[in-house]
Tab-separated table of C-alpha atoms in Angstrom:
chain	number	residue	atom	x	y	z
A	1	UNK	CA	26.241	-61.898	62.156
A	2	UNK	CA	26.904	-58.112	61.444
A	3	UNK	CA	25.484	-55.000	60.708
A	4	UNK	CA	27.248	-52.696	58.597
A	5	UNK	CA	25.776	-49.847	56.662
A	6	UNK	CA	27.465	-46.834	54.546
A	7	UNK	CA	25.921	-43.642	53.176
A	8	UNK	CA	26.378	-41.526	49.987
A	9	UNK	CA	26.879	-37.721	49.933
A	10	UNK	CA	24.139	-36.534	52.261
A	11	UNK	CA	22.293	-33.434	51.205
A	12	UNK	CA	19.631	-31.884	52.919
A	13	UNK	CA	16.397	-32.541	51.116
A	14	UNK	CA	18.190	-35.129	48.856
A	15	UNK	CA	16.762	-38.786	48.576
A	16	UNK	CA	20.538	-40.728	50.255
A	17	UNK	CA	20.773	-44.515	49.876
A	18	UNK	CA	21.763	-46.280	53.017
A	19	UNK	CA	23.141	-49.400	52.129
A	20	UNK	CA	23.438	-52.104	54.416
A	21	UNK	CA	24.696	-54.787	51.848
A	22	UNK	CA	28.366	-55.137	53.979
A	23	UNK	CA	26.812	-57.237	56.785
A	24	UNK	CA	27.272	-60.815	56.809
A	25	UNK	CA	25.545	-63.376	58.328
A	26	UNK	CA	26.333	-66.355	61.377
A	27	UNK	CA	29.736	-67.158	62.444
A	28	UNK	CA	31.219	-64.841	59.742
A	29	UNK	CA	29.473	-66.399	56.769
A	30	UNK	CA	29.305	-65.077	53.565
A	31	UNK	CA	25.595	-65.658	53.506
A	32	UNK	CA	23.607	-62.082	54.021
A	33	UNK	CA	21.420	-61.655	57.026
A	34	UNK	CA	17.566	-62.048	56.174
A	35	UNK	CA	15.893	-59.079	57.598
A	36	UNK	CA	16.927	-55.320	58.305
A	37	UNK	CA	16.038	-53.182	60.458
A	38	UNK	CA	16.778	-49.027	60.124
A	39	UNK	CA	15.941	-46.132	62.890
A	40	UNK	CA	16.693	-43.291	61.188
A	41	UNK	CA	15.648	-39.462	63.173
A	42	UNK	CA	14.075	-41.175	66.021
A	43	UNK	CA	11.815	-43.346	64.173
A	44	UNK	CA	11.509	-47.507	63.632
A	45	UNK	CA	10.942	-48.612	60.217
A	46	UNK	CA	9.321	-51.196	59.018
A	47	UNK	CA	11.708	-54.655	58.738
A	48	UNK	CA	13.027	-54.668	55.159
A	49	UNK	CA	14.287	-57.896	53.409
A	50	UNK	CA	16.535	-55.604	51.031
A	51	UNK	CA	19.809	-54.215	52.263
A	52	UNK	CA	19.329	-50.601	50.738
A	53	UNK	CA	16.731	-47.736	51.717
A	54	UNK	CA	16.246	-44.413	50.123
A	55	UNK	CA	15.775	-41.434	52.820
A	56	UNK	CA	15.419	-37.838	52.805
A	57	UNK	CA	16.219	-36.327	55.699
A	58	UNK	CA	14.129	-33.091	56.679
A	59	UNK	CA	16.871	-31.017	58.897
A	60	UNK	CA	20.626	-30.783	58.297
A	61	UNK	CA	23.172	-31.291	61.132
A	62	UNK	CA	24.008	-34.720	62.655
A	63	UNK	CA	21.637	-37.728	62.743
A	64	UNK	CA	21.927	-40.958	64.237
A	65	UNK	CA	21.272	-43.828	62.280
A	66	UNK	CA	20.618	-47.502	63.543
A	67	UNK	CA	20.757	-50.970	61.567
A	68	UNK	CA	19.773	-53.705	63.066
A	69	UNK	CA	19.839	-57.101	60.991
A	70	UNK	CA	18.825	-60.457	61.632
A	71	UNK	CA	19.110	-63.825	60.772
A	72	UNK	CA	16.911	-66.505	61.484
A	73	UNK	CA	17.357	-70.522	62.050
A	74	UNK	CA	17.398	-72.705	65.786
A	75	UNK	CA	18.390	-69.315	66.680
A	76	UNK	CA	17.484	-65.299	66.211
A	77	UNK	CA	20.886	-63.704	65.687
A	78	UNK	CA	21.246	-59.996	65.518
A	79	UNK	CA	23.516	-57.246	65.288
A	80	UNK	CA	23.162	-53.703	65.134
A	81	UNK	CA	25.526	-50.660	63.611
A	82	UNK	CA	25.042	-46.898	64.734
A	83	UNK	CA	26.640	-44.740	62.471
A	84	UNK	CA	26.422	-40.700	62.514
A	85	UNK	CA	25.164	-39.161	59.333
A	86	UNK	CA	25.875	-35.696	58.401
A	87	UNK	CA	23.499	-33.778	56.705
A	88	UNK	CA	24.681	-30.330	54.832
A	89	UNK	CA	23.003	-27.664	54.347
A	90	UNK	CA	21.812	-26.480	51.017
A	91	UNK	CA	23.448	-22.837	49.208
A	92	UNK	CA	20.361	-20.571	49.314
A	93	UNK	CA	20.620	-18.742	45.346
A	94	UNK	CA	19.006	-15.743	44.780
A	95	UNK	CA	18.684	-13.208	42.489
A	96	UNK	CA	17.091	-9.463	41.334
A	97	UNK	CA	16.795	-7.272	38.336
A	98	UNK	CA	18.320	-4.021	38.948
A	99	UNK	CA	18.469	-2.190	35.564
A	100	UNK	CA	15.333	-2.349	34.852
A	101	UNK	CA	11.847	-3.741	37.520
A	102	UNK	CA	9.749	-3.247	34.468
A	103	UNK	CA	11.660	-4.213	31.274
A	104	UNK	CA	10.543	-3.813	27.797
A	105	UNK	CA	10.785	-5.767	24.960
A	106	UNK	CA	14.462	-5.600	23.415
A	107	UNK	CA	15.976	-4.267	26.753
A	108	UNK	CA	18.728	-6.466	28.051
A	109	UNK	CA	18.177	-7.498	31.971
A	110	UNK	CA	20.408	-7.379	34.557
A	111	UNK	CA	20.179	-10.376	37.074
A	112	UNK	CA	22.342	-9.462	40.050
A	113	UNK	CA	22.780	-12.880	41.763
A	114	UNK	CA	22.140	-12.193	45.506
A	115	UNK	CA	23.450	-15.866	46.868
A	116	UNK	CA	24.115	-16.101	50.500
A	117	UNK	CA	27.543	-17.026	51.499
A	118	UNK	CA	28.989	-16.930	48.208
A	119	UNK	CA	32.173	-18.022	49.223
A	120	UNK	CA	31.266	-21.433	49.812
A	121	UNK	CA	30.033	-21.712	46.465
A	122	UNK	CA	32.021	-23.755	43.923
A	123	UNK	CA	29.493	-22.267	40.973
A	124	UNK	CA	26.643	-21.336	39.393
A	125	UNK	CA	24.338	-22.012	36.254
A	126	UNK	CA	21.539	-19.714	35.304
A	127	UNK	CA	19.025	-21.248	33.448
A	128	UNK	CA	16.723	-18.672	31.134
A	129	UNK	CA	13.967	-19.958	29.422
A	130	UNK	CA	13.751	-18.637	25.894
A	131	UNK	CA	11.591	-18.887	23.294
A	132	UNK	CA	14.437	-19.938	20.788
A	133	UNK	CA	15.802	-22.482	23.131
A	134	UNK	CA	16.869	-22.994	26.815
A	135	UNK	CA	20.248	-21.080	27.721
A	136	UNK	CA	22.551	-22.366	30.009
A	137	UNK	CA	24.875	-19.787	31.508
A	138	UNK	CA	27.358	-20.873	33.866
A	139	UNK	CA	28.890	-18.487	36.477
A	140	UNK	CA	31.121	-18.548	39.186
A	141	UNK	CA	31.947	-16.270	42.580
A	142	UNK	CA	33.773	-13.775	40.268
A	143	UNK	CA	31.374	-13.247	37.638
A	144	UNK	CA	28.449	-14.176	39.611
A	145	UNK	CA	25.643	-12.040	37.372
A	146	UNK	CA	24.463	-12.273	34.148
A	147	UNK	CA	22.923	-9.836	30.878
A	148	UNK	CA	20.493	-10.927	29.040
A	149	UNK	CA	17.949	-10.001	26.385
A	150	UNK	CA	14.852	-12.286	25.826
A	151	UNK	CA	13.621	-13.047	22.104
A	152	UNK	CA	9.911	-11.070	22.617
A	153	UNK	CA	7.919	-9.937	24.905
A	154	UNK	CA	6.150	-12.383	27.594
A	155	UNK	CA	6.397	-14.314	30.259
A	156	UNK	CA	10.016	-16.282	30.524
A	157	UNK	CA	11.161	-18.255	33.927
A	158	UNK	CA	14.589	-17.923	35.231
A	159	UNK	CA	16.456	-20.254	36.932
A	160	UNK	CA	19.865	-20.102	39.221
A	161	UNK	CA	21.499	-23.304	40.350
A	162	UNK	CA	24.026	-23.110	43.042
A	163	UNK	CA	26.245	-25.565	43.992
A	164	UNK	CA	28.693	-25.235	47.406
A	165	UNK	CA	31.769	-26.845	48.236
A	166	UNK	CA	29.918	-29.885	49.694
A	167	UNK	CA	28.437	-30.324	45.918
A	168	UNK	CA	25.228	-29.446	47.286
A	169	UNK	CA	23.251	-27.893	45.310
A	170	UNK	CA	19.943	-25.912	45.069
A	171	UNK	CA	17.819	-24.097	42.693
A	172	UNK	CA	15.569	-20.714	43.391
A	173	UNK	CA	13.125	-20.191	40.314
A	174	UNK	CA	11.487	-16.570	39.429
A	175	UNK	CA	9.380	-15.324	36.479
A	176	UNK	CA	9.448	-12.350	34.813
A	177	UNK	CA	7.475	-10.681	32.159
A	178	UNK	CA	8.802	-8.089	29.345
A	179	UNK	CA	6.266	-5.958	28.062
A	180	UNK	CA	5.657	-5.840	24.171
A	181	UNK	CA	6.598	-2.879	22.780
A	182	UNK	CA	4.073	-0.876	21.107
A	183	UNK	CA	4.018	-1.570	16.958
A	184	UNK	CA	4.930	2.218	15.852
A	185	UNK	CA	2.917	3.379	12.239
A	186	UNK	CA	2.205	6.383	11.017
A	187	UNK	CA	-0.902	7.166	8.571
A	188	UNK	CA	-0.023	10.020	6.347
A	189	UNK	CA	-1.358	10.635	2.881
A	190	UNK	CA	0.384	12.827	-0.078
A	191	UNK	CA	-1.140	16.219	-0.293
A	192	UNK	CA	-1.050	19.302	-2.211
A	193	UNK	CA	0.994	22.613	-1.752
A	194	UNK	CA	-0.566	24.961	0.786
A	195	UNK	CA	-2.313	22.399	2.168
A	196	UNK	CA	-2.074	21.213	5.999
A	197	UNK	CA	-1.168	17.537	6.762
A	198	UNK	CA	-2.727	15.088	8.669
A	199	UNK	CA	-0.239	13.341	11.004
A	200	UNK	CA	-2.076	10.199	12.087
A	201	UNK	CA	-0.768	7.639	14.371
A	202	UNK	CA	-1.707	4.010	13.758
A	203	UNK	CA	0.307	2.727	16.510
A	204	UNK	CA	-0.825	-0.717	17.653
A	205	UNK	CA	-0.027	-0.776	21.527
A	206	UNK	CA	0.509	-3.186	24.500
A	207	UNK	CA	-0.886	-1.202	27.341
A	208	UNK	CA	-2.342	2.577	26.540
A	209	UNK	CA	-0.363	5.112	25.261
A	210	UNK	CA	1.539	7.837	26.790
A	211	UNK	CA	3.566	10.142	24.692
A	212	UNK	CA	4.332	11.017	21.027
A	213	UNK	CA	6.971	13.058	19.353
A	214	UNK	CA	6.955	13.768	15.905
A	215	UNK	CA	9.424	15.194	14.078
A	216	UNK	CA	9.685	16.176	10.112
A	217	UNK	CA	11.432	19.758	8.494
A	218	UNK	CA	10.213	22.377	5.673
A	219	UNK	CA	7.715	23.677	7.237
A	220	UNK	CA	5.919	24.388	10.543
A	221	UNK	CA	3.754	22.193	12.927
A	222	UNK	CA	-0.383	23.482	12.925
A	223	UNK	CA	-0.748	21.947	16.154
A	224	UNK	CA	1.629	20.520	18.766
A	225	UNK	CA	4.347	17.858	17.804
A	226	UNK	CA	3.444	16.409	21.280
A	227	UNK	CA	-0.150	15.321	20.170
A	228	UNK	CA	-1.305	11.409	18.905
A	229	UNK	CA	-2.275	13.103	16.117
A	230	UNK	CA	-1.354	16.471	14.386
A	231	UNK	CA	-0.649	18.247	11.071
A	232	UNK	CA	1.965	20.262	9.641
A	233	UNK	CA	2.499	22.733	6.529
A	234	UNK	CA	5.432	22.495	4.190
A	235	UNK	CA	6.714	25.682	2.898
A	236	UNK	CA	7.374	24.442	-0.536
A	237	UNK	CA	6.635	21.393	-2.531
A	238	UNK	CA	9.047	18.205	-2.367
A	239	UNK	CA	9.020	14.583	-0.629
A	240	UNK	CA	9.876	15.159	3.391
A	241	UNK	CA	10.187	12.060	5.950
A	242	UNK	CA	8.267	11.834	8.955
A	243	UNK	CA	9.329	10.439	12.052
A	244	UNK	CA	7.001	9.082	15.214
A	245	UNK	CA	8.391	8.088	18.737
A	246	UNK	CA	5.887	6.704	20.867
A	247	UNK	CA	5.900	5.707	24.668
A	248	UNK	CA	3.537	3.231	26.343
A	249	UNK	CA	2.469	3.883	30.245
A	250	UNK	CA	4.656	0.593	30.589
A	251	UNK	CA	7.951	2.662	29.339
A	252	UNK	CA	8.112	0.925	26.154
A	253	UNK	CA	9.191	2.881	23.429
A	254	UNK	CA	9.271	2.372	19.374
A	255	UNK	CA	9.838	4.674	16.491
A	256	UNK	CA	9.293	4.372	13.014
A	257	UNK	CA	8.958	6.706	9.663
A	258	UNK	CA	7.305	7.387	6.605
A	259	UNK	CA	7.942	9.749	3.520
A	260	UNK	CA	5.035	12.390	2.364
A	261	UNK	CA	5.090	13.925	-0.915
A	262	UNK	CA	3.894	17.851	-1.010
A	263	UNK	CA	2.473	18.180	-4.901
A	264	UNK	CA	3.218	20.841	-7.006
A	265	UNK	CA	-0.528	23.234	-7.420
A	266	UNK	CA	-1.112	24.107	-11.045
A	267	UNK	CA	-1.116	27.576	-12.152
A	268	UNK	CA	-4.009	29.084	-13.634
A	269	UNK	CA	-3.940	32.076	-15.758
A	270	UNK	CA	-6.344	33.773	-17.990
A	271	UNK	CA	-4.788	35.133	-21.525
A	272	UNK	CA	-5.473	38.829	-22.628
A	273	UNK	CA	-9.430	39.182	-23.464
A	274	UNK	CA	-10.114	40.692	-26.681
A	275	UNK	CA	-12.414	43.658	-26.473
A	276	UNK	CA	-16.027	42.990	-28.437
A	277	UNK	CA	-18.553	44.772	-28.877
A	278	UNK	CA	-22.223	43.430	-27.614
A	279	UNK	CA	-23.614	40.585	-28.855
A	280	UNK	CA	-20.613	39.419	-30.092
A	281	UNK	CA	-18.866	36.059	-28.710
A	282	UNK	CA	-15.790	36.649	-26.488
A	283	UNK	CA	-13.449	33.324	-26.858
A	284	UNK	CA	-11.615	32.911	-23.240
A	285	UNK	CA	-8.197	31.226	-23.326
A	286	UNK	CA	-5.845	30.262	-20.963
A	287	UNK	CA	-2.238	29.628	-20.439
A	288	UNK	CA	-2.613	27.365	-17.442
A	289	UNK	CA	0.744	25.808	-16.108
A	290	UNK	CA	0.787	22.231	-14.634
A	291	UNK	CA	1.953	21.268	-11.587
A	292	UNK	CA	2.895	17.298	-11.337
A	293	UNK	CA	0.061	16.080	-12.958
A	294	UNK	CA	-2.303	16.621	-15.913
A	295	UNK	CA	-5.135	19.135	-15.406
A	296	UNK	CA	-8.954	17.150	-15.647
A	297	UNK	CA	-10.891	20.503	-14.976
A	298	UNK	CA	-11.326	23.604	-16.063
A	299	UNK	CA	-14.080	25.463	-14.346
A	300	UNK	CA	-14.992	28.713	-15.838
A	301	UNK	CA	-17.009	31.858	-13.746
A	302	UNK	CA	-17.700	34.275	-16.346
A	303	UNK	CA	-18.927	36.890	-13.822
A	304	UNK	CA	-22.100	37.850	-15.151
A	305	UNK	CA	-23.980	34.523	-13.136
A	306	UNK	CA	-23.188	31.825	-16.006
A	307	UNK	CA	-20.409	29.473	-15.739
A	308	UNK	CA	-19.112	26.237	-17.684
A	309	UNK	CA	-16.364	23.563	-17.542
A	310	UNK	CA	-14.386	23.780	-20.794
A	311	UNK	CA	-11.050	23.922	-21.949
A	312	UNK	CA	-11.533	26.938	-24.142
A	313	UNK	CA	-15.190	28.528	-23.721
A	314	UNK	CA	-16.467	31.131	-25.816
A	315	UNK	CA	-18.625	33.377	-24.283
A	316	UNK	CA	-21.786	35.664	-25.594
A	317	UNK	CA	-21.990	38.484	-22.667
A	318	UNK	CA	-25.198	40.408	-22.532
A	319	UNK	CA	-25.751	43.329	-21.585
A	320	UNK	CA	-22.480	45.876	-22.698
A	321	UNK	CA	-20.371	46.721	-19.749
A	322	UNK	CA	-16.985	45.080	-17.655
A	323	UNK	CA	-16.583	41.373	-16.233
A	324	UNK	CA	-14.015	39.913	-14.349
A	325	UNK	CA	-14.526	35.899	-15.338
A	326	UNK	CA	-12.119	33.261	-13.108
A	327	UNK	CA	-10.949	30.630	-14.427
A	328	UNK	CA	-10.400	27.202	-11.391
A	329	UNK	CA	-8.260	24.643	-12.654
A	330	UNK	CA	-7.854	21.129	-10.624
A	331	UNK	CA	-5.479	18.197	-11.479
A	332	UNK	CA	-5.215	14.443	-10.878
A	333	UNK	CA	-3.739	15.035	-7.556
A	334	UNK	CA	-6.875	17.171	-6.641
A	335	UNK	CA	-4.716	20.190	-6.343
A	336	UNK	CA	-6.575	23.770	-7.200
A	337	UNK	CA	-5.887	26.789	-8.095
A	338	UNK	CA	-7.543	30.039	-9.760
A	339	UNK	CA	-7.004	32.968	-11.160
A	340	UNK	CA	-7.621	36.195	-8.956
A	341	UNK	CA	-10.922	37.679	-10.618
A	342	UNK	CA	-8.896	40.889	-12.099
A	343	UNK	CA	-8.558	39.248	-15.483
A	344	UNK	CA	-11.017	42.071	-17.611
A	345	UNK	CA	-13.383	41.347	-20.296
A	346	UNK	CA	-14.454	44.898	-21.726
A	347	UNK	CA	-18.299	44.288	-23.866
A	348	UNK	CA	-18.569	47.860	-25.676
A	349	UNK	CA	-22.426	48.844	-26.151
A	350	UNK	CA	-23.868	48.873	-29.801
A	351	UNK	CA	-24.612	52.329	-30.829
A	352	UNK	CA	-28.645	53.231	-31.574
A	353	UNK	CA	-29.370	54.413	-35.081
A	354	UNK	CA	-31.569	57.535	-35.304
A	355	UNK	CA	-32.499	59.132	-38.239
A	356	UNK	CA	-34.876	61.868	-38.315
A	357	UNK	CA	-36.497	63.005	-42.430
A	358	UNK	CA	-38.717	65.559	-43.480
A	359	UNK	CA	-42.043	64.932	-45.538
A	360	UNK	CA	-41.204	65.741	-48.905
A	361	UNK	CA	-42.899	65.817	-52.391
A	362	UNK	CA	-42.466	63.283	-55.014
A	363	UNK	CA	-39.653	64.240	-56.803
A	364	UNK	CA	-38.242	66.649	-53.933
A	365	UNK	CA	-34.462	65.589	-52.344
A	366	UNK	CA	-34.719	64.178	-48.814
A	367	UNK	CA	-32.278	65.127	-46.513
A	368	UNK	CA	-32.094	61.992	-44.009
A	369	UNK	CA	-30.236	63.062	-40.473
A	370	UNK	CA	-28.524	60.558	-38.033
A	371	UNK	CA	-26.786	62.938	-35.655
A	372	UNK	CA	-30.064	62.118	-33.018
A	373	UNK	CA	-28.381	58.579	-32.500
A	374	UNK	CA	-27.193	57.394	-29.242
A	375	UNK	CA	-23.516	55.912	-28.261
A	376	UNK	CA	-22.286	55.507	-25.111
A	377	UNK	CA	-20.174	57.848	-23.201
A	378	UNK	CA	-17.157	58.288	-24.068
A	379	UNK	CA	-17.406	56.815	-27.768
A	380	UNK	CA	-17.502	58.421	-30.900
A	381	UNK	CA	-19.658	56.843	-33.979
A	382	UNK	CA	-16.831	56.422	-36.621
A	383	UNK	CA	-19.077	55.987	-39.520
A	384	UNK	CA	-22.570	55.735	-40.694
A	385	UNK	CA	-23.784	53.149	-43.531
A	386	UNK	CA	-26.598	53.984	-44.976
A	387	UNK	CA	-28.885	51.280	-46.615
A	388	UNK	CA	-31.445	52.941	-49.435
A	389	UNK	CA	-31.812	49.591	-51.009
A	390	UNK	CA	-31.221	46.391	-49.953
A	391	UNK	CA	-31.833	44.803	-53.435
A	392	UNK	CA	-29.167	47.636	-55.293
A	393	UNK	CA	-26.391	47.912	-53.231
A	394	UNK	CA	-25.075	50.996	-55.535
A	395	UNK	CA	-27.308	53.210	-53.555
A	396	UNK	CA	-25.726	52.193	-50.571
A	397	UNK	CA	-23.031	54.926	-49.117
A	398	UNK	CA	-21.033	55.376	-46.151
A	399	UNK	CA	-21.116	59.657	-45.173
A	400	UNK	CA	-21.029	61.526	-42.232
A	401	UNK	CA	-24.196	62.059	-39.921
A	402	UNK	CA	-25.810	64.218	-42.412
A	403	UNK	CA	-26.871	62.955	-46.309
A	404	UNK	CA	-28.733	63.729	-48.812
């Protein structure tokens, strides 16, 4: 009989057939031997009836290999093969990030491919692991590295294959994580002229916040554009945008905007009051302009302790003398505004009817006298009325202080 045994491409750490099924049996018959036997690194196996074993041999360099077969009948026959098997040695891939140890969401990642002995490798295939599908990026000893940009943040594996010359081949895995970037949004609400604005930010973040730059125009910052949150003041009224950059302590960036709208105040102003004298009512009226809405309030201080929300008040002011009412108007928008308190309403004082008679007898004249009555200073009394029956208003006569 004989032993005869080949063996595929032998790669260290690969499973390699040995197959033995080229041996023949007694006197050159075509009739297999029964039994075979293998030594392979230095240790017996166990006698196999099938011609092929699967091995994986643990170092690379040369190893003897020994089949022994037999056949039985009257006779044991045997016959044994030796038979040197080489065993390569695998490529050893690896691979870094070098743009970026700490990369964000969005960046795109260097791998450098840091293979030893590149020039015995025939080529390369990185394998990334993405959430929209597995890419497969071959590569070869002049484009060795690959860019790439993950779909989100999280953790992804990586994968590079190398294969050498001697088609062996071997694969170094790594994982890396990209950090979410932080969800950028900015609270702001419409306000009126005048009026400071809140900058909030509503940021939703991935790891803790660590810097903020805000940016808008038309006015000036109240507080530093560096803060989470701050306010500004517009100089006039309009619709500005706002802008927010924020940084996470993992690097990671995001901006985003919004638009605020500065309102228009309305304009409150008090029309001419008419001089009165006291007791009389004084109507108040107004020529209030709008700003960008219609006006829901107008709030009236008459200056003498009273007030009232109406449109058009009138007003009884007791006693005589000088008030400075204000008028506050406020919109829809809650925007204000009021009049400065100079507006005048003048309340002359009533004069005070004196009249000073004699005793007379019946059928005497009467001389009646008002020049006794009081007016306040600085006024004149223009006329006197006087009254000698109310039921015969032909006695009745308007004359100077003096009558008969």
């Amino acid at each position: 009989i004989t032993a005869s045994f080949t063996a595929n491409k032998v790669c260290l750490n690969n499973i390699t057939t040995l197959d033995a099924s080229a041996s023949t049996g007694q006197s050159g018959s075509v009739n297999s031997p029964y039994e075979y036997e293998w030594t392979i690194e230095g240790i017996t196996l166990p006698v196999l009836t099938s011609p092929t074993i699967d091995h994986q041999f643990s170092t690379h360099g040369l190893h003897t290999v020994i089949l022994t077969t037999y056949q039985y009948g009257q006779i044991t026959c045997t016959a044994t093969d030796t038979v040197q098997v080489m065993v390569d040695t695998l490529p050893d891939p690896n691979f870094v990030m070098t743009n970026n140890l700490d990369p964000c969401e969005n960046d795109s990642i260097y791998f450098n491919n840091q293979t030893l002995n590149p020039s015995i490798i025939s080529n390369y295939t990185w394998v990334l692991y993405n959430n929209s599908g597995t890419q497969y990026i071959p590569a070869n000893s002049n484009n060795p590295n690959v860019i790439f940009q993950f779909d989100s943040c999280g953790n992804y594996d990586i994968d590079l294959i190398a294969v050498d010359t001697n088609t062996c081949a071997d694969t170094i895995n790594k994982q890396i994580y990209i950090s979410c970037n932080p969800k950028a949004d900015i609270l702001v609400f419409d306000d009126c002229d005048g009026q400071d604005i809140l900058f909030w930010d509503n940021t939703t973040y991935d790891a803790n916040p660590y810097q903020f730059i805000w940016s808008t125009n038309g006015g000036n910052f109240q507080q530093s554009d560096t803060l989470q949150n701050t306010s500004y003041r517009y100089n006039t009224a309009a619709t500005y945008p706002v802008h927010l950059t924020v940084t996470d302590l993992n690097g990671c960036s995001n901006s985003t905007s919004e638009s605020v709208t500065v309102w228009n105040n309305p304009t409150a102003s008090i029309n001419t009051i008419s001089t009165v004298c006291q007791g009389n009512a004084s109507p108040l009226i107004h020529n209030t302009t709008i700003g960008d809405t219609t006006i829901n309030e107008y709030f009236w201080l008459f200056g003498d302790w009273n007030n009232l929300i109406a449109e058009f008040p009138i007003h009884t002011y007791n006693p005589c003398g000088d008030y400075y009412p204000i008028l506050i108007v406020t919109d829809d928008h809650g925007c204000i505004d009021s009049t400065d308190g100079t507006d005048l309403a003048t309340i002359n004082c009533n004069p005070t009817a004196v009249i000073d008679a004699p005793d007379v007898c019946e059928g005497d004249k009467t001389h009646f006298d008002a020049s006794n009555s009081l007016v306040t200073s600085g006024h004149n009394i223009d006329n006197y009325y006087w009254i000698f029956d109310i039921n015969d208003p032909s006695l009745n006569l308007s004359t100077s202080a003096d009558t008969c």
